[in-house]
Coordinates of C-alpha atoms in Angstrom, one line a residue:
M22 CA 91.0 67.9 190.4
T23 CA 94.0 65.6 191.0
R24 CA 97.5 66.4 189.8
K25 CA 97.3 63.6 187.3
S26 CA 94.0 64.9 185.8
E27 CA 95.5 68.4 185.6
S28 CA 98.5 67.1 183.8
K29 CA 96.4 65.3 181.2
L30 CA 94.3 68.4 180.6
R31 CA 97.4 70.4 180.0
A32 CA 98.8 67.8 177.7
G33 CA 95.5 67.8 175.7
A34 CA 95.5 71.6 175.5
Y35 CA 99.1 71.6 174.3
A36 CA 98.4 68.9 171.7
S37 CA 95.4 70.9 170.5
S38 CA 97.5 74.1 170.2
V39 CA 100.3 72.3 168.5
G40 CA 97.8 70.7 166.0
A41 CA 96.3 74.1 165.4
A42 CA 99.7 75.6 164.8
V43 CA 100.6 72.8 162.4
L44 CA 97.3 73.2 160.6
L45 CA 97.9 77.0 160.4
A46 CA 101.4 76.5 159.1
A47 CA 100.1 74.0 156.6
C48 CA 97.6 76.5 155.4
L49 CA 100.2 79.2 155.2
G50 CA 102.5 76.9 153.4
V51 CA 99.9 76.2 150.7
E52 CA 99.2 79.9 150.2
V53 CA 102.9 80.8 149.8
A54 CA 103.4 78.0 147.3
Q55 CA 100.6 79.4 145.2
A56 CA 102.0 82.8 145.3
Q57 CA 105.4 81.6 144.2
A58 CA 103.9 79.7 141.4
I59 CA 102.2 82.8 140.1
M60 CA 105.4 84.8 140.4
R61 CA 107.4 82.2 138.5
T62 CA 104.9 82.2 135.7
P63 CA 106.2 84.6 132.9
T64 CA 104.2 87.7 132.4
I65 CA 102.5 87.4 129.1
S66 CA 101.0 90.3 127.3
V67 CA 97.9 89.1 125.5
P68 CA 96.9 91.5 122.8
S69 CA 93.4 92.5 122.3
R70 CA 91.5 90.2 120.0
T71 CA 89.5 93.1 118.7
P72 CA 91.2 94.4 115.5
T73 CA 91.9 98.1 115.1
I74 CA 89.5 99.4 112.4
S75 CA 89.4 102.8 110.9
P76 CA 86.2 104.8 111.7
S77 CA 84.8 104.6 108.2
I78 CA 85.3 100.8 108.0
A79 CA 84.0 100.3 111.6
A80 CA 80.8 102.2 110.7
R81 CA 80.4 100.0 107.6
A82 CA 80.9 96.9 109.7
V83 CA 78.2 98.0 112.2
S84 CA 75.7 98.7 109.4
I85 CA 76.3 95.3 107.9
D86 CA 76.0 93.4 111.2
R87 CA 73.0 94.9 112.7
G88 CA 70.4 92.3 113.6
S89 CA 69.4 89.9 116.3
R90 CA 72.8 88.5 116.9
P91 CA 75.6 90.6 118.5
M92 CA 78.5 91.7 116.2
T93 CA 81.7 89.7 116.8
T94 CA 85.0 90.1 115.1
A95 CA 84.7 86.6 113.7
R96 CA 81.8 87.7 111.6
I97 CA 83.9 90.4 109.8
P98 CA 85.5 88.9 106.7
S99 CA 89.2 89.5 106.8
P100 CA 89.4 91.3 103.4
R101 CA 87.2 94.0 104.9
I102 CA 89.6 94.7 107.8
G103 CA 92.1 97.4 107.0
S104 CA 92.0 99.8 104.0
T105 CA 91.4 98.2 100.6
P106 CA 93.5 100.0 97.9
V107 CA 91.4 102.0 95.5
L108 CA 93.8 101.1 92.7
P109 CA 94.9 97.5 93.1
Y110 CA 96.4 97.6 89.6
A111 CA 99.0 100.2 90.7
R112 CA 101.4 97.4 91.3
Y113 CA 102.1 97.6 87.6
S114 CA 102.0 101.3 87.1
P115 CA 100.8 104.5 88.8
N116 CA 99.0 105.4 85.6
L117 CA 96.9 102.3 84.6
Y118 CA 93.3 102.3 83.8
P119 CA 91.4 99.8 86.1
S120 CA 90.1 96.5 84.8
C121 CA 86.5 95.6 85.0
S122 CA 84.6 92.6 86.3
A123 CA 81.7 91.1 84.4
P124 CA 78.8 92.4 86.5
Y125 CA 79.9 96.0 85.7
R126 CA 79.9 95.7 81.9
D127 CA 77.0 96.9 79.8
A128 CA 75.3 94.9 77.0
D129 CA 78.1 95.7 74.6
G130 CA 80.7 94.5 77.1
E131 CA 81.9 98.0 78.0
C132 CA 83.0 98.8 81.5
L133 CA 80.6 100.8 83.6
A134 CA 81.5 102.6 86.8
Q135 CA 81.9 99.8 89.4
P136 CA 82.3 100.2 93.1
N137 CA 85.5 98.2 93.3
A138 CA 87.4 99.0 90.1
G139 CA 90.2 96.5 90.7
G140 CA 88.9 93.7 88.5
E141 CA 90.2 91.2 91.1
G142 CA 86.9 90.0 92.5
S143 CA 84.5 87.4 91.2
G144 CA 81.2 88.1 89.7
K145 CA 79.4 87.1 92.9
S146 CA 81.4 89.4 95.1
G147 CA 80.9 92.2 92.6
K148 CA 77.1 91.8 92.6
K149 CA 77.1 91.8 96.4
A150 CA 79.1 95.0 96.5
A151 CA 76.7 96.5 94.0
S152 CA 73.6 95.6 96.0
K153 CA 74.9 96.7 99.4
G154 CA 77.0 99.7 98.2
R155 CA 80.6 100.6 99.4
G156 CA 80.1 103.9 101.2
N157 CA 82.4 106.6 99.9
N158 CA 84.3 104.3 97.6
T159 CA 81.9 104.6 94.7
P160 CA 82.6 108.2 93.7
V161 CA 86.3 107.6 94.0
A162 CA 86.1 104.6 91.6
V163 CA 83.9 106.6 89.2
N164 CA 86.4 109.4 89.1
Q165 CA 89.0 107.0 87.9
R166 CA 87.1 106.8 84.6
F167 CA 86.3 110.5 84.1
F168 CA 86.7 113.9 85.5
G169 CA 83.9 114.6 88.0
G170 CA 81.5 117.3 87.1
E171 CA 82.7 117.8 83.5
F172 CA 81.0 117.1 80.2
V173 CA 82.2 117.1 76.6
A174 CA 79.2 118.2 74.5
E175 CA 78.7 118.8 70.8
I176 CA 76.8 122.1 70.4
D177 CA 75.4 124.1 67.6
G178 CA 78.3 125.4 65.5
A179 CA 76.4 128.6 64.8
L180 CA 76.5 129.7 68.4
S181 CA 78.8 132.6 69.2
V182 CA 81.0 132.5 72.3
T183 CA 78.5 134.7 74.2
E184 CA 75.6 132.4 73.2
A185 CA 77.6 129.3 74.2
D186 CA 78.3 130.9 77.6
E187 CA 74.6 131.7 78.0
L188 CA 73.7 128.1 77.1
A189 CA 76.0 126.9 79.8
R190 CA 74.6 129.3 82.4
R191 CA 71.0 128.2 81.8
H192 CA 72.0 124.7 82.9
G193 CA 74.2 125.6 85.8
L194 CA 77.4 125.0 83.8
A195 CA 80.5 127.0 83.0
R196 CA 82.0 126.7 79.5
V197 CA 85.7 125.9 80.0
A198 CA 86.5 125.8 76.3
S199 CA 84.9 125.2 72.9
E200 CA 86.0 125.1 69.3
N201 CA 85.2 123.8 65.9
F202 CA 87.0 120.6 64.9
P203 CA 87.4 120.2 61.1
L204 CA 88.5 116.6 61.6
I205 CA 85.0 115.6 62.5
G206 CA 83.1 118.6 61.1
A207 CA 81.6 119.6 64.5
T208 CA 81.9 122.1 67.4
F209 CA 82.6 120.6 70.8
G210 CA 82.8 122.3 74.2
L211 CA 84.1 121.4 77.6
F212 CA 81.6 122.3 80.4
R213 CA 81.8 122.1 84.2
I214 CA 79.0 121.9 86.7
T215 CA 79.0 125.1 88.9
D216 CA 75.9 124.6 91.2
G217 CA 76.6 121.3 92.8
R218 CA 73.7 119.4 91.3
P219 CA 74.0 115.7 90.6
A220 CA 75.9 115.1 87.3
E221 CA 73.3 112.7 85.9
T222 CA 70.5 115.3 86.4
V223 CA 72.6 118.0 84.7
R224 CA 73.5 115.7 81.9
R225 CA 69.9 114.8 81.1
E226 CA 68.7 118.5 81.2
F227 CA 71.7 119.7 79.1
A228 CA 71.2 116.9 76.5
A229 CA 67.6 117.9 76.1
D230 CA 68.5 121.5 75.0
G231 CA 67.9 122.1 71.3
S232 CA 71.4 123.6 70.9
V233 CA 73.1 120.4 72.2
R234 CA 73.7 117.5 69.9
S235 CA 75.3 115.1 72.4
V236 CA 76.7 115.0 75.9
Q237 CA 79.2 112.6 77.5
P238 CA 81.6 112.5 80.5
N239 CA 85.1 114.0 80.0
F240 CA 86.9 110.6 80.2
R241 CA 90.3 110.2 81.7
Y242 CA 93.3 108.8 79.8
A243 CA 96.5 107.5 81.3
L244 CA 100.0 107.0 79.8
Q245 CA 101.0 103.3 79.6
D246 CA 104.4 103.0 81.3
Q247 CA 105.5 101.2 84.3
K248 CA 107.2 103.4 87.0
S249 CA 110.5 104.4 85.6
A250 CA 113.8 103.8 87.3
V251 CA 116.0 106.7 88.4
P252 CA 117.5 108.4 85.3
V253 CA 121.0 107.1 84.6
E254 CA 123.8 107.8 82.3
G255 CA 125.4 105.4 79.8
D256 CA 124.6 103.2 76.8
P257 CA 123.6 99.6 77.7
A258 CA 122.9 97.1 75.0
Q259 CA 119.5 97.9 73.3
Y260 CA 118.2 94.4 72.9
A261 CA 115.1 95.8 71.1
L262 CA 117.2 96.7 68.1
A263 CA 118.2 93.1 67.5
K264 CA 114.7 91.7 68.3
L265 CA 113.1 94.0 65.7
R266 CA 116.1 93.6 63.2
L267 CA 116.4 97.3 63.0
P268 CA 120.1 97.4 62.0
Q269 CA 119.3 95.3 58.9
A270 CA 116.3 97.5 58.1
H271 CA 118.4 100.6 58.5
T272 CA 120.7 99.6 55.6
L273 CA 117.7 100.4 53.4
V274 CA 115.5 103.0 55.1
H275 CA 115.6 105.3 58.2
G276 CA 112.1 106.8 58.2
A277 CA 113.2 109.9 56.2
N278 CA 110.4 112.3 55.0
V279 CA 107.8 110.6 57.2
T280 CA 106.0 112.6 59.9
I281 CA 104.8 111.0 63.1
A282 CA 102.5 112.8 65.5
V283 CA 103.3 111.8 69.1
I284 CA 100.3 112.5 71.3
D285 CA 101.8 112.4 74.8
S286 CA 103.3 114.4 77.6
G287 CA 106.0 117.1 77.0
I288 CA 109.0 116.2 74.9
D289 CA 112.5 117.5 75.6
A290 CA 113.4 118.7 72.1
K291 CA 116.8 119.8 73.2
H292 CA 117.9 116.3 74.2
P293 CA 120.9 115.2 72.0
E294 CA 119.0 112.1 71.0
L295 CA 116.2 114.2 69.6
A296 CA 118.2 116.9 68.0
N297 CA 116.6 118.3 64.7
S298 CA 113.9 115.7 64.9
I299 CA 111.0 117.8 66.3
A300 CA 109.4 119.4 63.2
D301 CA 106.4 121.0 65.1
N302 CA 105.0 121.5 68.6
F303 CA 101.4 121.8 69.8
D304 CA 100.4 122.2 73.4
A305 CA 96.8 121.0 73.5
L306 CA 96.8 121.7 77.3
G307 CA 97.9 125.3 77.0
S308 CA 100.2 124.7 79.9
A309 CA 103.5 126.0 81.0
E310 CA 104.9 122.6 82.1
G311 CA 108.4 121.5 81.1
P312 CA 109.4 118.3 79.4
H313 CA 108.1 115.0 80.8
I314 CA 109.9 111.7 81.2
H315 CA 107.2 109.7 79.3
G316 CA 106.9 111.9 76.2
T317 CA 110.7 112.2 75.9
G318 CA 111.1 108.4 76.1
I319 CA 108.4 107.8 73.5
A320 CA 110.1 110.2 71.1
G321 CA 113.4 108.5 71.8
A322 CA 112.1 105.1 70.9
I323 CA 111.2 106.5 67.5
V324 CA 113.9 108.9 66.5
A325 CA 116.9 108.6 68.9
H326 CA 120.2 109.0 67.0
A327 CA 123.1 109.8 69.3
K328 CA 124.1 107.2 71.9
L329 CA 120.9 105.3 71.3
M330 CA 119.1 104.3 68.1
G331 CA 115.4 104.6 67.5
S332 CA 113.4 102.6 65.1
A333 CA 113.1 105.5 62.6
P334 CA 116.0 107.9 63.4
E335 CA 115.3 110.2 60.4
A336 CA 111.6 110.6 60.9
R337 CA 110.0 113.9 61.8
I338 CA 108.0 114.3 65.0
I339 CA 105.0 116.5 65.7
A340 CA 105.2 116.8 69.5
I341 CA 101.7 117.2 70.8
R342 CA 101.5 117.7 74.5
A343 CA 98.2 116.2 75.6
F344 CA 99.2 114.8 79.1
G345 CA 100.1 116.9 82.0
G346 CA 100.2 117.0 85.8
T347 CA 102.4 118.1 88.7
T348 CA 103.4 114.5 89.5
G349 CA 105.1 111.8 87.5
S350 CA 101.7 110.3 86.4
A351 CA 100.5 112.7 83.7
E352 CA 96.9 112.4 82.5
S353 CA 94.6 113.7 79.8
S354 CA 90.9 113.8 78.9
S355 CA 88.5 113.3 76.1
Y356 CA 88.5 117.0 75.1
I357 CA 92.3 117.3 75.0
I358 CA 92.7 114.0 73.0
L359 CA 90.1 115.4 70.5
R360 CA 92.2 118.6 70.1
S361 CA 95.3 116.5 69.6
L362 CA 93.9 114.2 66.9
N363 CA 92.5 117.2 65.1
Y364 CA 95.9 119.0 65.1
A365 CA 97.7 115.8 63.9
A366 CA 95.3 115.3 61.0
E367 CA 95.3 119.0 60.1
H368 CA 99.1 119.4 60.1
G369 CA 100.4 116.7 57.9
A370 CA 101.0 113.7 60.2
Q371 CA 101.1 110.3 58.4
I372 CA 101.4 108.2 61.6
V373 CA 99.8 108.9 65.0
N374 CA 101.4 107.3 68.1
M375 CA 99.0 107.0 71.0
S376 CA 100.8 105.4 74.0
F377 CA 97.9 105.9 76.4
A378 CA 94.7 104.1 77.3
G379 CA 91.2 104.7 78.7
P380 CA 87.6 103.7 78.3
K381 CA 85.6 103.5 75.1
D382 CA 84.7 107.1 74.3
A383 CA 82.2 108.1 71.7
V384 CA 83.9 111.4 70.9
I385 CA 87.3 109.8 70.5
E386 CA 85.9 106.9 68.5
R387 CA 84.4 109.4 66.1
A388 CA 87.7 111.3 65.8
I389 CA 89.6 108.0 65.3
A390 CA 87.3 107.0 62.5
A391 CA 87.7 110.4 60.8
T392 CA 91.5 110.3 61.2
A393 CA 91.7 106.8 59.7
A394 CA 89.5 107.9 56.8
R395 CA 92.1 110.6 55.9
G396 CA 94.7 107.8 55.5
L397 CA 96.7 108.2 58.6
V398 CA 98.2 105.1 60.3
L399 CA 97.0 104.9 63.9
I400 CA 99.1 102.9 66.5
A401 CA 98.4 102.6 70.2
A402 CA 99.6 100.8 73.3
A403 CA 97.5 97.8 74.2
G404 CA 97.6 98.9 77.9
N405 CA 99.2 97.8 81.1
A406 CA 96.2 96.6 83.1
G407 CA 97.0 92.9 82.8
A408 CA 95.2 89.7 81.9
K409 CA 91.9 90.5 83.7
S410 CA 91.4 93.9 82.0
P411 CA 88.7 94.4 79.4
P412 CA 90.0 96.0 76.1
L413 CA 91.2 99.5 76.5
Y414 CA 91.0 102.3 74.0
P415 CA 92.0 103.6 71.5
A416 CA 94.0 100.3 71.0
A417 CA 90.8 98.3 70.8
N418 CA 89.4 100.4 68.0
P419 CA 89.4 98.4 64.7
N420 CA 91.1 101.3 62.9
V421 CA 94.1 101.2 65.3
I422 CA 97.1 98.9 65.4
A423 CA 97.2 97.6 69.0
V424 CA 100.7 96.7 70.3
S425 CA 101.5 94.4 73.3
A426 CA 104.9 94.3 75.0
T427 CA 107.5 91.6 75.2
D428 CA 110.7 91.2 77.2
Q429 CA 114.2 90.1 76.3
Q430 CA 113.2 86.4 76.4
D431 CA 110.3 87.0 74.1
K432 CA 107.8 86.5 76.9
L433 CA 104.7 88.7 77.3
F434 CA 105.1 91.6 79.7
T435 CA 103.2 90.6 82.8
A436 CA 101.1 93.8 82.8
S437 CA 100.3 93.8 79.1
N438 CA 96.7 93.6 78.1
R439 CA 95.5 90.7 76.1
G440 CA 92.6 90.2 73.6
N441 CA 91.7 89.4 70.0
H442 CA 92.3 93.1 69.1
I443 CA 96.0 92.8 69.7
A444 CA 97.7 93.2 66.3
I445 CA 101.4 92.8 67.0
A446 CA 104.0 92.8 69.7
A447 CA 107.3 94.6 70.2
P448 CA 109.9 94.9 73.0
G449 CA 108.6 97.0 76.0
V450 CA 110.4 95.7 79.1
D451 CA 113.5 97.3 80.5
I452 CA 113.9 99.7 77.6
F453 CA 116.7 102.3 77.7
L454 CA 115.5 105.7 76.5
P455 CA 116.3 109.4 76.8
A456 CA 114.9 111.4 79.7
P457 CA 114.6 115.2 80.2
D458 CA 117.7 117.4 80.8
G459 CA 120.0 115.2 78.7
K460 CA 119.6 112.2 80.9
Y461 CA 118.5 108.6 80.3
Q462 CA 116.0 106.2 81.8
M463 CA 115.3 102.5 82.0
T464 CA 111.5 101.9 81.8
S465 CA 108.8 99.4 80.8
G466 CA 105.3 99.4 79.3
T467 CA 103.3 98.9 76.2
S468 CA 103.8 102.6 75.6
F469 CA 107.3 102.0 74.3
S470 CA 106.3 98.9 72.3
A471 CA 103.8 101.1 70.4
A472 CA 106.5 103.7 69.8
Y473 CA 108.9 101.2 68.3
V474 CA 106.1 100.0 65.9
S475 CA 105.3 103.6 64.9
G476 CA 108.9 103.9 63.9
V477 CA 108.8 100.6 61.9
A478 CA 105.7 102.0 60.1
A479 CA 107.7 105.1 59.2
L480 CA 110.3 102.8 57.6
L481 CA 107.6 101.2 55.5
L482 CA 106.3 104.6 54.4
E483 CA 109.7 105.7 53.4
R484 CA 110.1 102.5 51.4
N485 CA 106.9 103.1 49.6
Y486 CA 105.1 106.4 50.2
T487 CA 101.8 105.2 48.6
L488 CA 101.4 102.4 51.1
K489 CA 97.8 102.5 52.5
P490 CA 97.1 102.0 56.2
E491 CA 95.5 98.6 55.8
A492 CA 98.3 97.4 53.5
L493 CA 100.8 98.6 56.1
R494 CA 99.0 96.7 58.9
M495 CA 98.9 93.5 56.9
T496 CA 102.5 93.8 56.0
L497 CA 103.5 94.0 59.7
A498 CA 101.2 91.0 60.4
K499 CA 102.4 88.9 57.5
T500 CA 106.1 89.4 58.3
A501 CA 105.9 89.2 62.1
R502 CA 108.0 86.6 64.0
D503 CA 105.5 84.2 65.5
L504 CA 105.6 83.9 69.3
G505 CA 103.5 81.9 71.7
S506 CA 101.1 79.3 70.3
P507 CA 101.4 78.8 66.5
G508 CA 99.6 81.4 64.5
R509 CA 97.7 84.4 65.8
D510 CA 96.8 84.6 69.5
D511 CA 95.5 87.0 72.0
L512 CA 98.9 87.7 73.6
F513 CA 101.2 88.6 70.7
G514 CA 98.7 89.1 67.9
D515 CA 100.5 87.9 64.8
G516 CA 103.8 87.9 66.6
E517 CA 106.7 90.3 67.2
A518 CA 107.4 92.9 64.6
D519 CA 110.3 92.2 62.2
A520 CA 111.3 95.5 60.7
F521 CA 113.7 94.1 58.1
A522 CA 111.3 91.4 56.9
A523 CA 108.5 94.0 56.6
V524 CA 110.7 96.4 54.7
M525 CA 111.8 93.7 52.3
A526 CA 108.2 92.7 51.7
I527 CA 107.4 96.2 50.4
P528 CA 108.3 97.1 46.8
A529 CA 110.5 100.2 46.8
D530 CA 108.9 103.4 45.5
S531 CA 111.4 105.3 43.4
A532 CA 109.3 108.5 43.6
T533 CA 109.7 109.2 47.4
P534 CA 108.9 112.9 47.9
V535 CA 111.4 115.4 49.1
A536 CA 111.1 116.4 52.7
A537 CA 109.1 119.5 53.4
A538 CA 110.8 122.5 54.9
S539 CA 111.1 122.6 58.7
G540 CA 107.8 123.7 60.3
T541 CA 105.8 123.1 57.1
T542 CA 104.4 119.6 57.4
K543 CA 101.1 120.2 55.7
R544 CA 99.6 117.2 53.9
E545 CA 98.6 119.1 50.7
D546 CA 101.9 118.1 49.0
A547 CA 101.4 114.5 50.0
D548 CA 97.9 114.4 48.5
K549 CA 99.1 116.1 45.3
R550 CA 101.9 113.6 44.9
R551 CA 99.6 110.7 45.3
N552 CA 97.4 111.9 42.5
E553 CA 100.3 112.4 40.1
P554 CA 100.7 109.8 37.3
G555 CA 103.4 107.2 37.8
I556 CA 102.8 107.0 41.6
R557 CA 101.9 103.3 42.0
A558 CA 99.9 101.9 44.9
I559 CA 100.9 98.4 45.9
E560 CA 98.3 95.7 46.3
Q561 CA 97.1 95.1 49.8
P562 CA 98.8 92.0 51.3
A563 CA 96.6 89.0 52.1
L564 CA 95.5 88.4 55.7
S565 CA 98.2 86.6 57.7
S566 CA 98.0 83.0 58.6
A567 CA 100.2 80.3 59.9
G568 CA 100.8 79.3 56.3
D569 CA 101.8 82.8 55.2
K570 CA 104.3 83.0 58.0
A571 CA 105.9 79.7 57.0
A572 CA 106.2 80.9 53.4
I573 CA 108.5 83.9 54.3
S574 CA 112.1 83.3 53.3
Q575 CA 114.0 81.4 56.0
A576 CA 116.9 83.8 55.5
D577 CA 114.7 86.5 57.0
R578 CA 113.5 84.4 59.9
P579 CA 115.1 83.3 63.2
A580 CA 115.6 79.7 64.0
T581 CA 112.6 77.7 64.8
R582 CA 111.6 77.9 68.5

C-alpha cells in the first residue's frame, strides 16, 4: 500500500469516527433535552376519579349495577354518592314531622311509611325507590312516624291488671301501661314486643284476640318550634303585641277566670313571667325531668306578665308535661297525648293548646272529637314541615283551630304548613319569650303562633263565658286582618288574628263567674253556671267571607295594603 493510499484510509476512518461521535452526541443531546422537558413540567397530583363511597352505599351501588356491563362511576347518579340525610326537613327544625310524597299516601291521602321521608322527590323517583328498596333506610324512616315495637290498643275494660298482663304475654308483648279514659269511655294500654317478631305479624295476631278492640302503632309527635337561639336577657320590642292589637284588647279583658291546658314539655312555674299563673300540674310522662325551653316559652306567650306581655296575662294554666327527652328536641306519643287530653277534659280546661304535630292517629282523633263534644276550644300549631308537607295533626282535625305563623312583615313563615285546614295566622317568627331558670329566648315556629291564639281565645271567653267553640272560631275568622290574596287562602286562613276586633265583636257577659280557688279548676261550676237562668248564649257568627271582612269598622282595621 502506498503512502498516499494509507493516508486516505486514515482520513476515511477519522471521518467515520467523527461522524459516529457527532451522531452519538446528537443522540445524547436529544435524550437530555427530553429529560429536561420532563423536569421542567410541574408535578401535578391527579386525584383518583373514583369517589370515596361508604361501605353501605358501595354495596347498594354494586347491587344496582350488576349486569353485562362493567360498573363505572359515571353510571352512579350523583345524588346517591355520599350520605343522604334521613331528615332533610331538619333545616327548619330538629323536631319536625317529615313531609310525604304522593306515592306514599293511602286512598284517603294520609301519609304511609315511605323509604325516603323527606318529601323532596318526585312521584317517579318515589316509586322507583319503593320498587327497588333503600336498604337499611326503610326502618329508620318508619321509626320517624312511630315508636318501633310499640302498640296502643283498646282492651276489654273488665280485665284486671293481672289479666291484662297475661293477655300481653300470650302474644309476646309486655304491658307498659294501661288505664281507663273517661274522656272516650274506654280502656287503652301501651304494649311492647318482647320476642323480636315482626311488628305486623304481632299486630294481626293481637288484634284477633277477643279481648282486644283495636290496635295501632304508638305514633310519634314533635313540638313545632325552630331551633331556639341561646337564651338572652333583656326586653326587646314585642312586635306580636301590636300585630295582634293586644294592648287595645287588654283595656277590656285579660283572660281572667279562663283555664288553658298547655299540653307540652315541662314549664318553669317559678319564672317571674309565669308567677301565680300555673293553677295545676300533671306529668303524663311520670318523669323526673326539669323545665323545658319549649313548654316555658309556650306558657309565656299566653300568660307572661313581667318584662314581657302574653296574650292573656291573667289566664290560668294547667301545665301538662307530655313531651320529654334528654336532648333539646322533646317528643311524645299517642298514649301520652291521650292521657294528656283526658286530664285536660277532666280537670276543667276550657281551652287546650297543642303546639305539636304528627300523623293522623285514630286514637287521638277519637279523643279530640270527645274533647270538642265537651265544649272545649282546641287550638294547634299548623306545623313547621313547609309547603310540600301533607296536613299534620291534630291541626288538620276539623274540630281544631289550626294556626300558621307570620313574621314582622306579615309574610308567611317559610317552614309553616299550608292547606285549606288553616284557620288563622299569628306572629311566630323571632318571638321573645321566657326560658327556664329565669332566662329568655328568641325563637320561631307555629308553636308560638298557636299559643298567642289560645290567649286571644281566653280573652273572648272572659268577655262572654257562654261563647261556644264554633262561635269563637267564627269570631276569630270574621275579625281577622286579611293577608295574602283577598279572602280566605291556604297560607293564612282567614288572616292574622286581631284580638281587639274579636273582643269588640263579642257582646259582653255581665255574669262572668268568679275564679275558682287555686288548684280547683273542675268544670262542674262552669256547667252549673251555664244552666242558670239569665246566662245568655250569643248567636253563632256567620261564616267569614271577603264581604264580611270589608264590613268591619274601619276604625278597627289597619290601612289597606
